Structure formats: C-alpha cells, structure tokens
Amino acid sequence: MRAVLVVPLAAVASLGLWVVLRAQRRTPGGVVTIEQIGEEAGSLLEEVVVTVRRIGGGSWVLPASGEPYRAMLESASQKYGLPWPLLARVAWQESRFRPDVISGKVRSSAGAVGIMQIIPRWHPELGEAGALDPAQAIPYAAKFLRRLFDKFGSWELALAAYNWGEGNVARSTNESAWPKETFAYVRDVTSDVFGVVA
C-alpha cells in the first residue's frame, strides 16, 4: 500500500509546492494570492495531510476542520461504545467537515444531508433539522452505528450498512456482492482507523 501512495503523494506534493511558490510570486504566469487559491486548495491540502498521516495504517488523525466537532464526536462515541476515531472518520468520510455540506447547502443525490450525511426520509425521528444540526446528528449517527454493530457483529458490516443500507447488508453480508462504493467506503474507513484492509 505504501508504494502505491508514493506516486500520488509526490504528485500532490508537487502541486502543493507549485501553489505555494505561485502564491509567493516565484513562478511565471502572473500574480496569485493565497486568498485566490481559496477553499478548494485548503481542502486539498487537508486531504493530503490526512493521507500522509494514515500511511502507517490505523493512525488516522482528526483534521483541523474537524476540531470544532471533536468534543461531540468523543462524547457520542463514549456514550454509545464506539471507537471515537471510527465515528470521527465516518464524519470526515461523509462530509469532509465542509461547511457547505454540514449546513445542507450541498446535498447528496440520495438526499443525505449534514455532517453525518443522514437521509431524513429514512430517519424521520431525527428529521432534516436534526440531520443538519451536528449536536443532534453526531449522537444519532453514533447510536445508529452501534445498533448496526450489535445487529451485524462487526464494524465492517456496520459501516457497509451505514453506507449501503441496513436491508441490503442483511440480504448480502458477502462483500463481493457490495457496490464498489460501499466496498471502498468500508476499506478506507477500516484501514484508517484499525490499520487493516476490510
């Protein structure tokens, strides 16, 4: 896995260096300021930092954009008996802690909203207002993940059910039948949190 990441990380590092040098006016092509680089570059840099930190496996670290939610993530994890990095990593996977996703300004094609990307029509007890409120959505997602873990007996299956749907996983616990997106979701979260590839 480390060898596979070296080339993409080198490319991203090169791009990042170019952006920084460009911002400092050390490259040709006109003047670019840090303000012009914008939120996209900040998100890209944060993803690079998270990726670099996880190369060792099982060493996922909450990115800076997730710090405002740390206490809620830790509290909900403790209350419902989840490893807190698991809940935090799910929140990052779902929203990347982007304000436009958390606020509901950006919605998934499936209708998922908020920090934990909950679909209100499937979770009427929380509703859209609750899904858009991190203080309600985070504990709700923790409780839901715990219930899925208790039902299926593993974090891998609980994560698959969170992503693909509880009924789908109940019908097929065999990962070879999962959609590619679900397989990648489970693989990425578990490798980051537990240091193993599901």
mmCIF file with all atom_site columns, C-alpha atoms in Angstrom:
data_model
loop_
_atom_site.group_PDB
_atom_site.id
_atom_site.type_symbol
_atom_site.label_atom_id
_atom_site.label_alt_id
_atom_site.label_comp_id
_atom_site.label_asym_id
_atom_site.label_entity_id
_atom_site.label_seq_id
_atom_site.pdbx_PDB_ins_code
_atom_site.Cartn_x
_atom_site.Cartn_y
_atom_site.Cartn_z
_atom_site.occupancy
_atom_site.B_iso_or_equiv
_atom_site.pdbx_formal_charge
_atom_site.auth_seq_id
_atom_site.auth_comp_id
_atom_site.auth_asym_id
_atom_site.auth_atom_id
_atom_site.pdbx_PDB_model_num
ATOM 1   C CA . MET A 1 1   ? 0.000   0.000   0.000   1.00 0.00 ? 1   MET A CA 1
ATOM 2   C CA . ARG A 1 2   ? 2.850   2.408   0.795   1.00 0.00 ? 2   ARG A CA 1
ATOM 3   C CA . ALA A 1 3   ? 4.374   2.049   -2.677  1.00 0.00 ? 3   ALA A CA 1
ATOM 4   C CA . VAL A 1 4   ? 1.012   2.752   -4.295  1.00 0.00 ? 4   VAL A CA 1
ATOM 5   C CA . LEU A 1 5   ? 0.681   6.002   -2.350  1.00 0.00 ? 5   LEU A CA 1
ATOM 6   C CA . VAL A 1 6   ? 4.182   7.302   -3.112  1.00 0.00 ? 6   VAL A CA 1
ATOM 7   C CA . VAL A 1 7   ? 3.433   8.404   -6.677  1.00 0.00 ? 7   VAL A CA 1
ATOM 8   C CA . PRO A 1 8   ? 0.088   10.123  -5.919  1.00 0.00 ? 8   PRO A CA 1
ATOM 9   C CA . LEU A 1 9   ? 1.577   11.786  -2.837  1.00 0.00 ? 9   LEU A CA 1
ATOM 10  C CA . ALA A 1 10  ? 4.544   13.004  -4.864  1.00 0.00 ? 10  ALA A CA 1
ATOM 11  C CA . ALA A 1 11  ? 2.200   14.456  -7.473  1.00 0.00 ? 11  ALA A CA 1
ATOM 12  C CA . VAL A 1 12  ? 0.068   16.170  -4.835  1.00 0.00 ? 12  VAL A CA 1
ATOM 13  C CA . ALA A 1 13  ? 3.168   17.448  -3.037  1.00 0.00 ? 13  ALA A CA 1
ATOM 14  C CA . SER A 1 14  ? 4.464   18.876  -6.304  1.00 0.00 ? 14  SER A CA 1
ATOM 15  C CA . LEU A 1 15  ? 1.145   20.568  -6.981  1.00 0.00 ? 15  LEU A CA 1
ATOM 16  C CA . GLY A 1 16  ? 1.104   21.935  -3.439  1.00 0.00 ? 16  GLY A CA 1
ATOM 17  C CA . LEU A 1 17  ? 4.628   23.288  -3.790  1.00 0.00 ? 17  LEU A CA 1
ATOM 18  C CA . TRP A 1 18  ? 3.700   24.919  -7.093  1.00 0.00 ? 18  TRP A CA 1
ATOM 19  C CA . VAL A 1 19  ? 0.658   26.561  -5.470  1.00 0.00 ? 19  VAL A CA 1
ATOM 20  C CA . VAL A 1 20  ? 2.762   27.877  -2.587  1.00 0.00 ? 20  VAL A CA 1
ATOM 21  C CA . LEU A 1 21  ? 5.502   29.175  -4.882  1.00 0.00 ? 21  LEU A CA 1
ATOM 22  C CA . ARG A 1 22  ? 2.913   30.677  -7.174  1.00 0.00 ? 22  ARG A CA 1
ATOM 23  C CA . ALA A 1 23  ? 1.304   32.409  -4.197  1.00 0.00 ? 23  ALA A CA 1
ATOM 24  C CA . GLN A 1 24  ? 4.692   33.830  -3.306  1.00 0.00 ? 24  GLN A CA 1
ATOM 25  C CA . ARG A 1 25  ? 5.110   35.029  -6.905  1.00 0.00 ? 25  ARG A CA 1
ATOM 26  C CA . ARG A 1 26  ? 8.065   32.744  -7.556  1.00 0.00 ? 26  ARG A CA 1
ATOM 27  C CA . THR A 1 27  ? 6.640   31.095  -10.656 1.00 0.00 ? 27  THR A CA 1
ATOM 28  C CA . PRO A 1 28  ? 5.734   32.566  -14.011 1.00 0.00 ? 28  PRO A CA 1
ATOM 29  C CA . GLY A 1 29  ? 2.150   33.132  -15.002 1.00 0.00 ? 29  GLY A CA 1
ATOM 30  C CA . GLY A 1 30  ? 1.034   36.201  -13.139 1.00 0.00 ? 30  GLY A CA 1
ATOM 31  C CA . VAL A 1 31  ? 0.211   37.023  -9.583  1.00 0.00 ? 31  VAL A CA 1
ATOM 32  C CA . VAL A 1 32  ? -1.721  34.586  -7.412  1.00 0.00 ? 32  VAL A CA 1
ATOM 33  C CA . THR A 1 33  ? -2.539  35.326  -3.793  1.00 0.00 ? 33  THR A CA 1
ATOM 34  C CA . ILE A 1 34  ? -3.393  32.917  -1.013  1.00 0.00 ? 34  ILE A CA 1
ATOM 35  C CA . GLU A 1 35  ? -6.914  34.372  -0.989  1.00 0.00 ? 35  GLU A CA 1
ATOM 36  C CA . GLN A 1 36  ? -7.321  33.463  -4.658  1.00 0.00 ? 36  GLN A CA 1
ATOM 37  C CA . ILE A 1 37  ? -6.331  29.877  -4.010  1.00 0.00 ? 37  ILE A CA 1
ATOM 38  C CA . GLY A 1 38  ? -9.466  29.603  -1.935  1.00 0.00 ? 38  GLY A CA 1
ATOM 39  C CA . GLU A 1 39  ? -11.220 26.881  -0.023  1.00 0.00 ? 39  GLU A CA 1
ATOM 40  C CA . GLU A 1 40  ? -10.612 24.202  -2.687  1.00 0.00 ? 40  GLU A CA 1
ATOM 41  C CA . ALA A 1 41  ? -6.843  24.314  -2.150  1.00 0.00 ? 41  ALA A CA 1
ATOM 42  C CA . GLY A 1 42  ? -7.328  24.278  1.619   1.00 0.00 ? 42  GLY A CA 1
ATOM 43  C CA . SER A 1 43  ? -9.487  21.166  1.339   1.00 0.00 ? 43  SER A CA 1
ATOM 44  C CA . LEU A 1 44  ? -6.942  19.519  -0.969  1.00 0.00 ? 44  LEU A CA 1
ATOM 45  C CA . LEU A 1 45  ? -4.107  20.290  1.427   1.00 0.00 ? 45  LEU A CA 1
ATOM 46  C CA . GLU A 1 46  ? -6.104  18.931  4.360   1.00 0.00 ? 46  GLU A CA 1
ATOM 47  C CA . GLU A 1 47  ? -6.761  15.686  2.447   1.00 0.00 ? 47  GLU A CA 1
ATOM 48  C CA . VAL A 1 48  ? -3.042  15.405  1.687   1.00 0.00 ? 48  VAL A CA 1
ATOM 49  C CA . VAL A 1 49  ? -2.198  15.844  5.372   1.00 0.00 ? 49  VAL A CA 1
ATOM 50  C CA . VAL A 1 50  ? -4.779  13.219  6.386   1.00 0.00 ? 50  VAL A CA 1
ATOM 51  C CA . THR A 1 51  ? -3.475  10.817  3.719   1.00 0.00 ? 51  THR A CA 1
ATOM 52  C CA . VAL A 1 52  ? 0.129   11.283  4.800   1.00 0.00 ? 52  VAL A CA 1
ATOM 53  C CA . ARG A 1 53  ? -0.812  10.688  8.431   1.00 0.00 ? 53  ARG A CA 1
ATOM 54  C CA . ARG A 1 54  ? -2.618  7.445   7.587   1.00 0.00 ? 54  ARG A CA 1
ATOM 55  C CA . ILE A 1 55  ? 0.140   5.788   5.546   1.00 0.00 ? 55  ILE A CA 1
ATOM 56  C CA . GLY A 1 56  ? 1.133   3.739   8.581   1.00 0.00 ? 56  GLY A CA 1
ATOM 57  C CA . GLY A 1 57  ? -2.426  2.415   8.907   1.00 0.00 ? 57  GLY A CA 1
ATOM 58  C CA . GLY A 1 58  ? -4.525  2.782   11.989  1.00 0.00 ? 58  GLY A CA 1
ATOM 59  C CA . SER A 1 59  ? -3.096  6.191   12.711  1.00 0.00 ? 59  SER A CA 1
ATOM 60  C CA . TRP A 1 60  ? -5.866  8.382   11.379  1.00 0.00 ? 60  TRP A CA 1
ATOM 61  C CA . VAL A 1 61  ? -5.882  11.839  12.912  1.00 0.00 ? 61  VAL A CA 1
ATOM 62  C CA . LEU A 1 62  ? -8.801  14.241  13.026  1.00 0.00 ? 62  LEU A CA 1
ATOM 63  C CA . PRO A 1 63  ? -8.099  17.033  10.521  1.00 0.00 ? 63  PRO A CA 1
ATOM 64  C CA . ALA A 1 64  ? -8.176  20.670  11.640  1.00 0.00 ? 64  ALA A CA 1
ATOM 65  C CA . SER A 1 65  ? -11.586 21.189  10.031  1.00 0.00 ? 65  SER A CA 1
ATOM 66  C CA . GLY A 1 66  ? -12.995 18.522  12.374  1.00 0.00 ? 66  GLY A CA 1
ATOM 67  C CA . GLU A 1 67  ? -11.677 20.068  15.591  1.00 0.00 ? 67  GLU A CA 1
ATOM 68  C CA . PRO A 1 68  ? -14.858 22.088  16.256  1.00 0.00 ? 68  PRO A CA 1
ATOM 69  C CA . TYR A 1 69  ? -16.732 18.755  16.418  1.00 0.00 ? 69  TYR A CA 1
ATOM 70  C CA . ARG A 1 70  ? -14.176 16.805  18.477  1.00 0.00 ? 70  ARG A CA 1
ATOM 71  C CA . ALA A 1 71  ? -15.999 17.082  21.813  1.00 0.00 ? 71  ALA A CA 1
ATOM 72  C CA . MET A 1 72  ? -19.311 15.994  20.254  1.00 0.00 ? 72  MET A CA 1
ATOM 73  C CA . LEU A 1 73  ? -17.636 13.067  18.483  1.00 0.00 ? 73  LEU A CA 1
ATOM 74  C CA . GLU A 1 74  ? -15.813 11.940  21.615  1.00 0.00 ? 74  GLU A CA 1
ATOM 75  C CA . SER A 1 75  ? -18.910 12.284  23.817  1.00 0.00 ? 75  SER A CA 1
ATOM 76  C CA . ALA A 1 76  ? -21.185 10.378  21.423  1.00 0.00 ? 76  ALA A CA 1
ATOM 77  C CA . SER A 1 77  ? -18.556 7.668   20.917  1.00 0.00 ? 77  SER A CA 1
ATOM 78  C CA . GLN A 1 78  ? -18.170 7.196   24.646  1.00 0.00 ? 78  GLN A CA 1
ATOM 79  C CA . LYS A 1 79  ? -21.932 7.167   25.248  1.00 0.00 ? 79  LYS A CA 1
ATOM 80  C CA . TYR A 1 80  ? -22.609 4.509   22.598  1.00 0.00 ? 80  TYR A CA 1
ATOM 81  C CA . GLY A 1 81  ? -19.403 2.466   22.902  1.00 0.00 ? 81  GLY A CA 1
ATOM 82  C CA . LEU A 1 82  ? -17.757 3.228   19.561  1.00 0.00 ? 82  LEU A CA 1
ATOM 83  C CA . PRO A 1 83  ? -14.069 3.796   18.989  1.00 0.00 ? 83  PRO A CA 1
ATOM 84  C CA . TRP A 1 84  ? -14.065 7.589   18.712  1.00 0.00 ? 84  TRP A CA 1
ATOM 85  C CA . PRO A 1 85  ? -11.703 7.624   15.697  1.00 0.00 ? 85  PRO A CA 1
ATOM 86  C CA . LEU A 1 86  ? -14.262 5.448   13.882  1.00 0.00 ? 86  LEU A CA 1
ATOM 87  C CA . LEU A 1 87  ? -17.087 7.937   14.375  1.00 0.00 ? 87  LEU A CA 1
ATOM 88  C CA . ALA A 1 88  ? -14.791 10.851  13.522  1.00 0.00 ? 88  ALA A CA 1
ATOM 89  C CA . ARG A 1 89  ? -13.543 9.086   10.386  1.00 0.00 ? 89  ARG A CA 1
ATOM 90  C CA . VAL A 1 90  ? -17.137 8.350   9.290   1.00 0.00 ? 90  VAL A CA 1
ATOM 91  C CA . ALA A 1 91  ? -17.998 12.043  9.754   1.00 0.00 ? 91  ALA A CA 1
ATOM 92  C CA . TRP A 1 92  ? -14.978 13.010  7.650   1.00 0.00 ? 92  TRP A CA 1
ATOM 93  C CA . GLN A 1 93  ? -15.833 10.413  5.003   1.00 0.00 ? 93  GLN A CA 1
ATOM 94  C CA . GLU A 1 94  ? -19.390 11.693  4.813   1.00 0.00 ? 94  GLU A CA 1
ATOM 95  C CA . SER A 1 95  ? -18.865 15.465  4.893   1.00 0.00 ? 95  SER A CA 1
ATOM 96  C CA . ARG A 1 96  ? -15.126 16.178  4.850   1.00 0.00 ? 96  ARG A CA 1
ATOM 97  C CA . PHE A 1 97  ? -16.245 18.661  7.544   1.00 0.00 ? 97  PHE A CA 1
ATOM 98  C CA . ARG A 1 98  ? -17.128 21.070  4.732   1.00 0.00 ? 98  ARG A CA 1
ATOM 99  C CA . PRO A 1 99  ? -19.382 23.901  5.958   1.00 0.00 ? 99  PRO A CA 1
ATOM 100 C CA . ASP A 1 100 ? -21.498 23.762  2.780   1.00 0.00 ? 100 ASP A CA 1
ATOM 101 C CA . VAL A 1 101 ? -22.207 20.052  3.345   1.00 0.00 ? 101 VAL A CA 1
ATOM 102 C CA . ILE A 1 102 ? -22.804 20.406  7.092   1.00 0.00 ? 102 ILE A CA 1
ATOM 103 C CA . SER A 1 103 ? -25.234 23.301  6.564   1.00 0.00 ? 103 SER A CA 1
ATOM 104 C CA . GLY A 1 104 ? -27.211 21.442  3.884   1.00 0.00 ? 104 GLY A CA 1
ATOM 105 C CA . LYS A 1 105 ? -26.268 23.886  1.152   1.00 0.00 ? 105 LYS A CA 1
ATOM 106 C CA . VAL A 1 106 ? -24.828 20.865  -0.687  1.00 0.00 ? 106 VAL A CA 1
ATOM 107 C CA . ARG A 1 107 ? -26.878 17.655  -0.636  1.00 0.00 ? 107 ARG A CA 1
ATOM 108 C CA . SER A 1 108 ? -26.135 14.201  -1.938  1.00 0.00 ? 108 SER A CA 1
ATOM 109 C CA . SER A 1 109 ? -28.059 12.831  -4.896  1.00 0.00 ? 109 SER A CA 1
ATOM 110 C CA . ALA A 1 110 ? -29.693 10.381  -2.465  1.00 0.00 ? 110 ALA A CA 1
ATOM 111 C CA . GLY A 1 111 ? -30.942 13.234  -0.278  1.00 0.00 ? 111 GLY A CA 1
ATOM 112 C CA . ALA A 1 112 ? -28.395 12.814  2.519   1.00 0.00 ? 112 ALA A CA 1
ATOM 113 C CA . VAL A 1 113 ? -27.638 15.976  4.484   1.00 0.00 ? 113 VAL A CA 1
ATOM 114 C CA . GLY A 1 114 ? -25.411 17.279  7.239   1.00 0.00 ? 114 GLY A CA 1
ATOM 115 C CA . ILE A 1 115 ? -22.179 16.272  8.877   1.00 0.00 ? 115 ILE A CA 1
ATOM 116 C CA . MET A 1 116 ? -23.129 12.575  9.009   1.00 0.00 ? 116 MET A CA 1
ATOM 117 C CA . GLN A 1 117 ? -24.995 12.566  5.656   1.00 0.00 ? 117 GLN A CA 1
ATOM 118 C CA . ILE A 1 118 ? -28.236 11.223  7.070   1.00 0.00 ? 118 ILE A CA 1
ATOM 119 C CA . ILE A 1 119 ? -31.211 10.767  4.763   1.00 0.00 ? 119 ILE A CA 1
ATOM 120 C CA . PRO A 1 120 ? -34.131 12.369  6.634   1.00 0.00 ? 120 PRO A CA 1
ATOM 121 C CA . ARG A 1 121 ? -36.838 10.285  4.914   1.00 0.00 ? 121 ARG A CA 1
ATOM 122 C CA . TRP A 1 122 ? -35.222 7.095   6.280   1.00 0.00 ? 122 TRP A CA 1
ATOM 123 C CA . HIS A 1 123 ? -34.712 8.645   9.720   1.00 0.00 ? 123 HIS A CA 1
ATOM 124 C CA . PRO A 1 124 ? -37.909 10.602  10.435  1.00 0.00 ? 124 PRO A CA 1
ATOM 125 C CA . GLU A 1 125 ? -37.267 10.550  14.188  1.00 0.00 ? 125 GLU A CA 1
ATOM 126 C CA . LEU A 1 126 ? -34.282 12.835  13.552  1.00 0.00 ? 126 LEU A CA 1
ATOM 127 C CA . GLY A 1 127 ? -35.718 14.713  10.588  1.00 0.00 ? 127 GLY A CA 1
ATOM 128 C CA . GLU A 1 128 ? -33.982 17.208  8.361   1.00 0.00 ? 128 GLU A CA 1
ATOM 129 C CA . ALA A 1 129 ? -33.484 19.824  11.063  1.00 0.00 ? 129 ALA A CA 1
ATOM 130 C CA . GLY A 1 130 ? -31.768 17.246  13.288  1.00 0.00 ? 130 GLY A CA 1
ATOM 131 C CA . ALA A 1 131 ? -29.637 15.904  10.437  1.00 0.00 ? 131 ALA A CA 1
ATOM 132 C CA . LEU A 1 132 ? -28.423 19.450  9.773   1.00 0.00 ? 132 LEU A CA 1
ATOM 133 C CA . ASP A 1 133 ? -27.571 20.085  13.434  1.00 0.00 ? 133 ASP A CA 1
ATOM 134 C CA . PRO A 1 134 ? -24.227 18.456  14.326  1.00 0.00 ? 134 PRO A CA 1
ATOM 135 C CA . ALA A 1 135 ? -25.184 18.400  18.014  1.00 0.00 ? 135 ALA A CA 1
ATOM 136 C CA . GLN A 1 136 ? -28.105 16.094  17.126  1.00 0.00 ? 136 GLN A CA 1
ATOM 137 C CA . ALA A 1 137 ? -26.717 14.301  14.062  1.00 0.00 ? 137 ALA A CA 1
ATOM 138 C CA . ILE A 1 138 ? -23.462 13.102  15.633  1.00 0.00 ? 138 ILE A CA 1
ATOM 139 C CA . PRO A 1 139 ? -25.042 11.294  18.627  1.00 0.00 ? 139 PRO A CA 1
ATOM 140 C CA . TYR A 1 140 ? -27.799 9.963   16.372  1.00 0.00 ? 140 TYR A CA 1
ATOM 141 C CA . ALA A 1 141 ? -25.225 8.519   13.948  1.00 0.00 ? 141 ALA A CA 1
ATOM 142 C CA . ALA A 1 142 ? -23.233 7.041   16.849  1.00 0.00 ? 142 ALA A CA 1
ATOM 143 C CA . LYS A 1 143 ? -26.340 5.349   18.227  1.00 0.00 ? 143 LYS A CA 1
ATOM 144 C CA . PHE A 1 144 ? -27.265 4.101   14.750  1.00 0.00 ? 144 PHE A CA 1
ATOM 145 C CA . LEU A 1 145 ? -23.758 2.734   14.093  1.00 0.00 ? 145 LEU A CA 1
ATOM 146 C CA . ARG A 1 146 ? -23.794 1.000   17.478  1.00 0.00 ? 146 ARG A CA 1
ATOM 147 C CA . ARG A 1 147 ? -27.139 -0.610  16.662  1.00 0.00 ? 147 ARG A CA 1
ATOM 148 C CA . LEU A 1 148 ? -25.771 -1.757  13.298  1.00 0.00 ? 148 LEU A CA 1
ATOM 149 C CA . PHE A 1 149 ? -22.681 -3.193  15.015  1.00 0.00 ? 149 PHE A CA 1
ATOM 150 C CA . ASP A 1 150 ? -24.857 -5.054  17.529  1.00 0.00 ? 150 ASP A CA 1
ATOM 151 C CA . LYS A 1 151 ? -27.009 -6.421  14.703  1.00 0.00 ? 151 LYS A CA 1
ATOM 152 C CA . PHE A 1 152 ? -24.242 -7.479  12.306  1.00 0.00 ? 152 PHE A CA 1
ATOM 153 C CA . GLY A 1 153 ? -21.411 -8.229  14.745  1.00 0.00 ? 153 GLY A CA 1
ATOM 154 C CA . SER A 1 154 ? -18.572 -6.280  13.086  1.00 0.00 ? 154 SER A CA 1
ATOM 155 C CA . TRP A 1 155 ? -17.627 -2.709  12.342  1.00 0.00 ? 155 TRP A CA 1
ATOM 156 C CA . GLU A 1 156 ? -17.092 -3.635  8.689   1.00 0.00 ? 156 GLU A CA 1
ATOM 157 C CA . LEU A 1 157 ? -20.692 -4.785  8.282   1.00 0.00 ? 157 LEU A CA 1
ATOM 158 C CA . ALA A 1 158 ? -21.974 -1.869  10.363  1.00 0.00 ? 158 ALA A CA 1
ATOM 159 C CA . LEU A 1 159 ? -20.136 0.555   8.073   1.00 0.00 ? 159 LEU A CA 1
ATOM 160 C CA . ALA A 1 160 ? -21.439 -1.211  4.967   1.00 0.00 ? 160 ALA A CA 1
ATOM 161 C CA . ALA A 1 161 ? -24.984 -0.913  6.336   1.00 0.00 ? 161 ALA A CA 1
ATOM 162 C CA . TYR A 1 162 ? -24.460 2.772   7.156   1.00 0.00 ? 162 TYR A CA 1
ATOM 163 C CA . ASN A 1 163 ? -23.329 3.389   3.584   1.00 0.00 ? 163 ASN A CA 1
ATOM 164 C CA . TRP A 1 164 ? -25.414 0.950   1.511   1.00 0.00 ? 164 TRP A CA 1
ATOM 165 C CA . GLY A 1 165 ? -28.418 0.400   3.760   1.00 0.00 ? 165 GLY A CA 1
ATOM 166 C CA . GLU A 1 166 ? -29.247 -1.992  6.546   1.00 0.00 ? 166 GLU A CA 1
ATOM 167 C CA . GLY A 1 167 ? -31.619 -4.090  4.431   1.00 0.00 ? 167 GLY A CA 1
ATOM 168 C CA . ASN A 1 168 ? -29.067 -4.507  1.649   1.00 0.00 ? 168 ASN A CA 1
ATOM 169 C CA . VAL A 1 169 ? -26.400 -5.763  4.053   1.00 0.00 ? 169 VAL A CA 1
ATOM 170 C CA . ALA A 1 170 ? -28.910 -8.049  5.794   1.00 0.00 ? 170 ALA A CA 1
ATOM 171 C CA . ARG A 1 171 ? -29.542 -9.666  2.389   1.00 0.00 ? 171 ARG A CA 1
ATOM 172 C CA . SER A 1 172 ? -25.850 -9.846  1.490   1.00 0.00 ? 172 SER A CA 1
ATOM 173 C CA . THR A 1 173 ? -23.070 -9.825  4.062   1.00 0.00 ? 173 THR A CA 1
ATOM 174 C CA . ASN A 1 174 ? -20.709 -11.097 1.352   1.00 0.00 ? 174 ASN A CA 1
ATOM 175 C CA . GLU A 1 175 ? -18.567 -8.113  0.393   1.00 0.00 ? 175 GLU A CA 1
ATOM 176 C CA . SER A 1 176 ? -18.123 -9.369  -3.167  1.00 0.00 ? 176 SER A CA 1
ATOM 177 C CA . ALA A 1 177 ? -21.807 -8.511  -3.718  1.00 0.00 ? 177 ALA A CA 1
ATOM 178 C CA . TRP A 1 178 ? -21.466 -4.964  -2.407  1.00 0.00 ? 178 TRP A CA 1
ATOM 179 C CA . PRO A 1 179 ? -21.353 -1.971  -4.740  1.00 0.00 ? 179 PRO A CA 1
ATOM 180 C CA . LYS A 1 180 ? -17.824 -0.691  -5.401  1.00 0.00 ? 180 LYS A CA 1
ATOM 181 C CA . GLU A 1 181 ? -18.595 2.500   -3.492  1.00 0.00 ? 181 GLU A CA 1
ATOM 182 C CA . THR A 1 182 ? -19.568 0.547   -0.359  1.00 0.00 ? 182 THR A CA 1
ATOM 183 C CA . PHE A 1 183 ? -16.541 -1.727  -0.590  1.00 0.00 ? 183 PHE A CA 1
ATOM 184 C CA . ALA A 1 184 ? -14.252 1.329   -0.919  1.00 0.00 ? 184 ALA A CA 1
ATOM 185 C CA . TYR A 1 185 ? -16.067 3.110   1.939   1.00 0.00 ? 185 TYR A CA 1
ATOM 186 C CA . VAL A 1 186 ? -15.553 0.198   4.326   1.00 0.00 ? 186 VAL A CA 1
ATOM 187 C CA . ARG A 1 187 ? -11.978 -0.378  3.177   1.00 0.00 ? 187 ARG A CA 1
ATOM 188 C CA . ASP A 1 188 ? -10.992 3.268   3.555   1.00 0.00 ? 188 ASP A CA 1
ATOM 189 C CA . VAL A 1 189 ? -12.548 3.773   6.984   1.00 0.00 ? 189 VAL A CA 1
ATOM 190 C CA . THR A 1 190 ? -11.330 0.495   8.499   1.00 0.00 ? 190 THR A CA 1
ATOM 191 C CA . SER A 1 191 ? -7.807  0.806   7.120   1.00 0.00 ? 191 SER A CA 1
ATOM 192 C CA . ASP A 1 192 ? -7.520  4.323   8.517   1.00 0.00 ? 192 ASP A CA 1
ATOM 193 C CA . VAL A 1 193 ? -8.983  3.529   11.923  1.00 0.00 ? 193 VAL A CA 1
ATOM 194 C CA . PHE A 1 194 ? -7.912  -0.060  12.581  1.00 0.00 ? 194 PHE A CA 1
ATOM 195 C CA . GLY A 1 195 ? -4.895  -0.371  10.282  1.00 0.00 ? 195 GLY A CA 1
ATOM 196 C CA . VAL A 1 196 ? -6.383  -3.299  8.388   1.00 0.00 ? 196 VAL A CA 1
ATOM 197 C CA . VAL A 1 197 ? -7.998  -3.524  4.999   1.00 0.00 ? 197 VAL A CA 1
ATOM 198 C CA . ALA A 1 198 ? -11.500 -4.967  5.163   1.00 0.00 ? 198 ALA A CA 1
#
